[in-house]
Coordinates of C-alpha atoms in Angstrom, one line a residue:
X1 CA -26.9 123.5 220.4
X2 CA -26.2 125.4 217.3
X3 CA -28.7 128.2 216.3
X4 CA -30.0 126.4 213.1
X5 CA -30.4 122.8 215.2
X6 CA -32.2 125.2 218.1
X7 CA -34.5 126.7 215.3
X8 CA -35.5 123.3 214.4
X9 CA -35.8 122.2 217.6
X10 CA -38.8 125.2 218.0
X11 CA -40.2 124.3 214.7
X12 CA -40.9 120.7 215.5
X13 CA -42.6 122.0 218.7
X14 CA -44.6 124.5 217.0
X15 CA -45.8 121.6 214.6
X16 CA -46.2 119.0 217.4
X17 CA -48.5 121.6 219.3
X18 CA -50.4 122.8 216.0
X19 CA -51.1 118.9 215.6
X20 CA -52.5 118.6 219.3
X21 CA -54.7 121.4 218.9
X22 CA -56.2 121.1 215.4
X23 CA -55.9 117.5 214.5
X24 CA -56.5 116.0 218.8
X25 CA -59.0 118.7 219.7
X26 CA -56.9 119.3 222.8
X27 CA -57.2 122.8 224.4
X28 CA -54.2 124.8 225.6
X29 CA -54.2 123.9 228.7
X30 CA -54.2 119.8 227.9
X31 CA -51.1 120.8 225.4
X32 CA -49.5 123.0 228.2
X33 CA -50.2 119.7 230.3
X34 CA -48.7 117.1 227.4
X35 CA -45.6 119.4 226.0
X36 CA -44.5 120.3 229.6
X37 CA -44.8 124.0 228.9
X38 CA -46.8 127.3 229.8
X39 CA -50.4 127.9 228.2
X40 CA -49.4 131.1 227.6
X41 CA -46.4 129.3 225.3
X42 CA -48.5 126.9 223.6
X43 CA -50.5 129.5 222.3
X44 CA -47.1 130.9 220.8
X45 CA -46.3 127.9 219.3
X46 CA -49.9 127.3 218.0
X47 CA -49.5 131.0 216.3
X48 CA -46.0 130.0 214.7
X49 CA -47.4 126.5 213.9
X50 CA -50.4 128.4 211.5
X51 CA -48.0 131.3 210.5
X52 CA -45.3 128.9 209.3
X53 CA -47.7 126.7 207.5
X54 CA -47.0 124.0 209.7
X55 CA -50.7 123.1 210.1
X56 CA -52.9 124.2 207.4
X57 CA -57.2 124.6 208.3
X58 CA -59.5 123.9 205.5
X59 CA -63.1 124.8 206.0
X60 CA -65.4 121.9 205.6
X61 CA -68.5 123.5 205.4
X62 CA -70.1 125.2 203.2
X63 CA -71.8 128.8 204.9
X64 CA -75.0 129.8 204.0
X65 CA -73.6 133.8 203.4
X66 CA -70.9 132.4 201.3
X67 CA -73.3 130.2 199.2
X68 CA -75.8 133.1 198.6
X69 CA -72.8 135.2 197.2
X70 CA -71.8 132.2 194.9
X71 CA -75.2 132.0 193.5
X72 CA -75.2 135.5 193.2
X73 CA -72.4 136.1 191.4
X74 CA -72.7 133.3 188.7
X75 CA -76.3 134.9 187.6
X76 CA -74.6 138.9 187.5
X77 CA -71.8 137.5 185.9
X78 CA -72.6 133.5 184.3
X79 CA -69.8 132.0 185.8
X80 CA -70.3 128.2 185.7
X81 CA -67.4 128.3 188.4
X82 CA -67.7 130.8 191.9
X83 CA -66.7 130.2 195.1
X84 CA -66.7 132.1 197.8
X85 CA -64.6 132.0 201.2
X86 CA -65.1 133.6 204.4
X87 CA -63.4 136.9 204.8
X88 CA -60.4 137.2 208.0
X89 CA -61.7 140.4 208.4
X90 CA -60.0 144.2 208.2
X91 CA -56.9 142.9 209.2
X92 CA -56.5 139.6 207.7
X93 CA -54.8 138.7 204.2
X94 CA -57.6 138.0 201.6
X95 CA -54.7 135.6 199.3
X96 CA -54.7 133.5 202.6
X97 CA -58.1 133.1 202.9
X98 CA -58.9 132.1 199.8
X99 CA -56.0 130.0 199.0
X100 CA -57.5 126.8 200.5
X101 CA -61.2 127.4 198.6
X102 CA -59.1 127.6 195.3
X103 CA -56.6 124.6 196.7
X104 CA -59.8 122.2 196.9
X105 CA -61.0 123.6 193.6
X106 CA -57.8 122.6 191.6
X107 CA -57.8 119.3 193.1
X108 CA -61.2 118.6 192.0
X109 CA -59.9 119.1 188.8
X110 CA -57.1 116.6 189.2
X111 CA -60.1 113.8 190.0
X112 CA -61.1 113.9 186.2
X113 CA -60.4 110.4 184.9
X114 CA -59.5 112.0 181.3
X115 CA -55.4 113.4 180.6
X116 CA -55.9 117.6 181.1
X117 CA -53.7 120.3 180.0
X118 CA -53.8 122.7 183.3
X119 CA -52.6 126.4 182.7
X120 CA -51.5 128.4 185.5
X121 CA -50.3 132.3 185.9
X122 CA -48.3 133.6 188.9
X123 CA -48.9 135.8 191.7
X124 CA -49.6 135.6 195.4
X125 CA -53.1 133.9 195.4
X126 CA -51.8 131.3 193.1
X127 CA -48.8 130.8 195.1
X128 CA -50.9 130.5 198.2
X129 CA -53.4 128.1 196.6
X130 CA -49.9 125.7 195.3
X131 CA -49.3 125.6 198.7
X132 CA -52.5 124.5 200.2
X133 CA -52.7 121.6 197.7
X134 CA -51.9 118.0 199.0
X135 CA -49.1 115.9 197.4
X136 CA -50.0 113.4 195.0
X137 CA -49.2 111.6 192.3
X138 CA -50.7 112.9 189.2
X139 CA -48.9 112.1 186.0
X140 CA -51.9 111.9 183.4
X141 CA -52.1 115.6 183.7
X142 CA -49.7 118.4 182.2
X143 CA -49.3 121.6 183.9
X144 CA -48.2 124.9 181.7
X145 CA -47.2 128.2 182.5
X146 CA -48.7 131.2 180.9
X147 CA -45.8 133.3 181.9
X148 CA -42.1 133.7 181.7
X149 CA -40.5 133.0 184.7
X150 CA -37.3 134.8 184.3
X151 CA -36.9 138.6 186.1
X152 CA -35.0 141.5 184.9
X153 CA -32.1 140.4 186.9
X154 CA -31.7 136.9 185.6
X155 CA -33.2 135.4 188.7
X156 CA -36.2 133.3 188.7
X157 CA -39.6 135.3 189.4
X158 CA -40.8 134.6 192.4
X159 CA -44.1 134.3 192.5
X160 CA -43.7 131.8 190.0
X161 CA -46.0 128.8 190.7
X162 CA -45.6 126.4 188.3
X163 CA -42.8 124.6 190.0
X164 CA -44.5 124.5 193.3
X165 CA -47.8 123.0 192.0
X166 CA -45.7 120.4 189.9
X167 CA -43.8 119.3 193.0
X168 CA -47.1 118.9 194.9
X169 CA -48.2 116.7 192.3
X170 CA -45.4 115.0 190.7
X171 CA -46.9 116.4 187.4
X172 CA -45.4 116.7 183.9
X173 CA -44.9 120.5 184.0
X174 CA -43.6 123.0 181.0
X175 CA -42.1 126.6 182.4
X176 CA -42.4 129.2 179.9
X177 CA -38.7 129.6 179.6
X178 CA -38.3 133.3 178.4
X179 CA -38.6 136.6 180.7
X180 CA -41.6 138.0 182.1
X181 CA -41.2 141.1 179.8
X182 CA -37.9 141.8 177.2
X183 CA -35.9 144.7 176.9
X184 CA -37.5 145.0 173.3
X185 CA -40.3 143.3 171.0
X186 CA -37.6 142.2 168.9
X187 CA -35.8 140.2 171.8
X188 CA -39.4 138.9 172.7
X189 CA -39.7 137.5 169.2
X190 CA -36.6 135.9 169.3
X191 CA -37.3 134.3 172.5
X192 CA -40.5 133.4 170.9
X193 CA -39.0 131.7 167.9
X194 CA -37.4 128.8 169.8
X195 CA -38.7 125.6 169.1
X196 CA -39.3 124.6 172.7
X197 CA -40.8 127.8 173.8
X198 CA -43.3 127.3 171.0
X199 CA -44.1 124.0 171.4
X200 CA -45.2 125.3 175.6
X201 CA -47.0 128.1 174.1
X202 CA -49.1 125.8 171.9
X203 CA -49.8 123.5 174.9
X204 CA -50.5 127.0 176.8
X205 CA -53.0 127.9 174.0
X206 CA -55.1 124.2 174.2
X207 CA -55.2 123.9 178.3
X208 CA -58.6 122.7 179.4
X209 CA -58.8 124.7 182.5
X210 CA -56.5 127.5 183.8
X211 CA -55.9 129.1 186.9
X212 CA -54.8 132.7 186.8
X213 CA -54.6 135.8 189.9
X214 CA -55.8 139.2 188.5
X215 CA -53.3 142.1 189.3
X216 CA -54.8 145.9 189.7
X217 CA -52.9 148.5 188.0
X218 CA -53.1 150.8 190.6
X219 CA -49.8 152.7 192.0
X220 CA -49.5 149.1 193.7
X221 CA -49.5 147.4 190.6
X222 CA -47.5 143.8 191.0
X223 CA -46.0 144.4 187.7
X224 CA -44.2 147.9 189.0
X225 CA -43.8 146.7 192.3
X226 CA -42.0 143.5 191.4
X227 CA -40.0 145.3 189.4
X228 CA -41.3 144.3 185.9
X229 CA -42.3 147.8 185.0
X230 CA -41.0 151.3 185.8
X231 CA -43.1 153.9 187.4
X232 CA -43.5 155.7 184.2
X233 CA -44.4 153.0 181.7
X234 CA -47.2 152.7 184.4
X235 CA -48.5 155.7 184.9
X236 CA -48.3 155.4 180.5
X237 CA -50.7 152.7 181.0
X238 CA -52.6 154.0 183.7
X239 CA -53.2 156.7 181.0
X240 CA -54.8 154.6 178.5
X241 CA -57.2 153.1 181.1
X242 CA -55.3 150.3 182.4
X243 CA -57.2 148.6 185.5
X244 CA -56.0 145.7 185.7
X245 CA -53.7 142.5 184.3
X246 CA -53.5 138.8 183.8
X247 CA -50.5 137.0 183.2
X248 CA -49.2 140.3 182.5
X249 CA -51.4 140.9 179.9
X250 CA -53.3 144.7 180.8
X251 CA -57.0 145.6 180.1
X252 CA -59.1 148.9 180.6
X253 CA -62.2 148.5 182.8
X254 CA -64.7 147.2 180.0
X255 CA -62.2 144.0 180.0
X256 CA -60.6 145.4 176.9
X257 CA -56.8 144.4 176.4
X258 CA -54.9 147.5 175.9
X259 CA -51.7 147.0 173.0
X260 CA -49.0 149.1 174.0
X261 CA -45.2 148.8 174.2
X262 CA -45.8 147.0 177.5
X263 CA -47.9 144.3 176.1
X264 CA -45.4 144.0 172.9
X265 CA -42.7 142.8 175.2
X266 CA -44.5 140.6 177.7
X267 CA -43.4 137.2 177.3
X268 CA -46.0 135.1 177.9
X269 CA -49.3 133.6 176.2
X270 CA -52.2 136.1 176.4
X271 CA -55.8 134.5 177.3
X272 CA -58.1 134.9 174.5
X273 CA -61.7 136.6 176.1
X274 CA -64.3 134.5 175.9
X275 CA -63.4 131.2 175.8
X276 CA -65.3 127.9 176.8
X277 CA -62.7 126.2 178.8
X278 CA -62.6 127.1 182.2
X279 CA -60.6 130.4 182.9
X280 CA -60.3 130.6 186.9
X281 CA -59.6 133.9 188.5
X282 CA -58.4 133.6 192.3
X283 CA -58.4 137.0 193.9
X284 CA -59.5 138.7 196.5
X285 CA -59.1 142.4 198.7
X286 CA -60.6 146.1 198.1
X287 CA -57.5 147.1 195.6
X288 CA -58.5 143.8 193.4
X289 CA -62.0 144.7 192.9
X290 CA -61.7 146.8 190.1
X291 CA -59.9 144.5 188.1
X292 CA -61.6 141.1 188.9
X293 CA -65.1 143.2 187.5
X294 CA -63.5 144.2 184.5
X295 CA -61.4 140.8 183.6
X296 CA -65.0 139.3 183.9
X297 CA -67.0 142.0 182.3
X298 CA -64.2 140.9 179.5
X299 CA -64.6 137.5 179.8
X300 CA -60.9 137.2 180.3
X301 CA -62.1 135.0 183.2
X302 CA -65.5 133.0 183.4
X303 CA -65.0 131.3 186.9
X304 CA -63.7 133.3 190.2
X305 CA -62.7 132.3 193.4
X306 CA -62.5 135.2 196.1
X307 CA -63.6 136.0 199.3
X308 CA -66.8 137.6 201.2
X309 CA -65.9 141.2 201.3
X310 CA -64.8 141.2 197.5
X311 CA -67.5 139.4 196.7
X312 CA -70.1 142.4 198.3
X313 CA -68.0 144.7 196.6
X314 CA -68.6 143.1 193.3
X315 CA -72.0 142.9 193.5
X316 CA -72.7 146.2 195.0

């Protein structure tokens, strides 16, 4: 058996197991019993089953600590839109746990009866929530990006999410064919100039709900760490009060966008503040909290999905 047919071979046990224990209620010892194998390697598998994304857990309950955070929340901050997921604790990932509560959120969205112009941004949390949504078909829906989706290299970004929700969906979709940021404003308004990359911008600019992650501009700032922005045009914007960014679009702590050589290259559509539609912002961890208060002190976002710890943090 080759090492790629022997790789498969694991995966499909790791999947079968996952199944037995999540979907039959079995414990490890009935799938040690079933599977032929040691408890002590079902629980292997069972790990590589959740890790892989083999089996995915949604919580179908609705905890009371989570609900009081909600409601308290949307009266600090009127957001007609909160939700709130159980934290993994110090050493769990706050995209993964939130992925699912934003998942079920989107899809809710998709149940309108009435054609929708769906907006999404990039990042980790959106990536997670793409893939925690189940397949359908949904062709009365449009899904836009409000972000290039080409690196600095040439290569496509990779947190780019718009491909993976519009495969989940079979969806009419619209990339936002230019670069996440240009070499110059000039190139950026030539990009900008195309007819087809207007006409997505204008569908951008009329979505009737969008789904965006919020980036900190700390020294762990997505935009310098994925390479978009070099160390010192950071610490430039770090200068002028930068705390945080949406679709690549930077604001101060007051919510405030900040125009800077930065923001005059960035290639996608920025989110007008205050708008009516609803403007989803799915983050969550310590080094997000800083930016999630200011995009909604801002009103660069008036819905938020996150998770417990953030949530305290926000409202403390």
């Amino acid at each position: 058996m080759s090492r790629a047919e022997a790789e498969i071979t694991t995966l499909d046990e790791a999947a079968r197991a996952g199944w037995l224990s999540y979907v039959g209620g079995m414990t490890q010892d009935q799938i040690a019993a079933e599977l032929g194998v040691s408890r002590q390697r079902v629980q292997r598998l069972v790990s590589r089953a959740l890790a892989e994304g083999l089996i995915r857990v949604r919580l179908d309950h609705r905890m009371g600590s989570c609900l009081r955070l909600e409601a308290e929340l949307a009266r600090r901050f009127r957001l007609p839109e909160c939700r709130v997921a159980p934290s993994l604790g110090a050493s769990g990932d706050p995209a993964r746990a939130i992925a699912g509560v934003a998942a079920e959120l989107f899809e809710r969205m998709l149940t309108r009866p009435e054609p929708l112009v769906i907006a999404v941004g990039t990042g980790r949390a959106l990536r997670g929530m793409a893939d925690e949504l189940q397949p359908q078909l949904c062709v009365r829906h449009r899904i836009v990006s409000l972000i290039g989706n080409i690196a600095p290299d040439g290569s496509a970004s990779f947190f780019d999410v718009l491909m993976r929700i519009a495969d989940k969906l079979q969806a009419p979709h619209y990339p936002m064919a230019v670069p996440v940021i240009s070499d110059s404003a000039e190139e950026r308004a030539a990009f900008h100039r195309l007819r087809p990359v207007q006409a997505v911008v204008a569908l951008a600019r009329q979505a009737d709900a969008t789904f965006v992650g919020v980036g900190q501009m700390g020294n762990d700032a997505p935009l310098h760490k994925d390479g978009f922005i070099t160390a010192a045009e950071l610490a430039e914007v770090q200068g002028q009060g930068a705390v945080g960014e949406v679709a690549g679009n930077i604001f101060d702590a007051s919510g405030r966008y900040i125009d800077s050589g930065i923001s005059a290259r960035m290639g996608g559509v920025r989110i007008a503040p205050a708008r009516e539609e609803p403007i989803i912002g799915i983050a969550a961890g310590p080094t997000k909290v800083q930016a999630i208060r200011a995009a909604l002190a801002g009103r660069i976002i008036n819905g938020l999905v996150t998770d417990e710890a953030t949530a305290q943090a926000l409202l403390d």
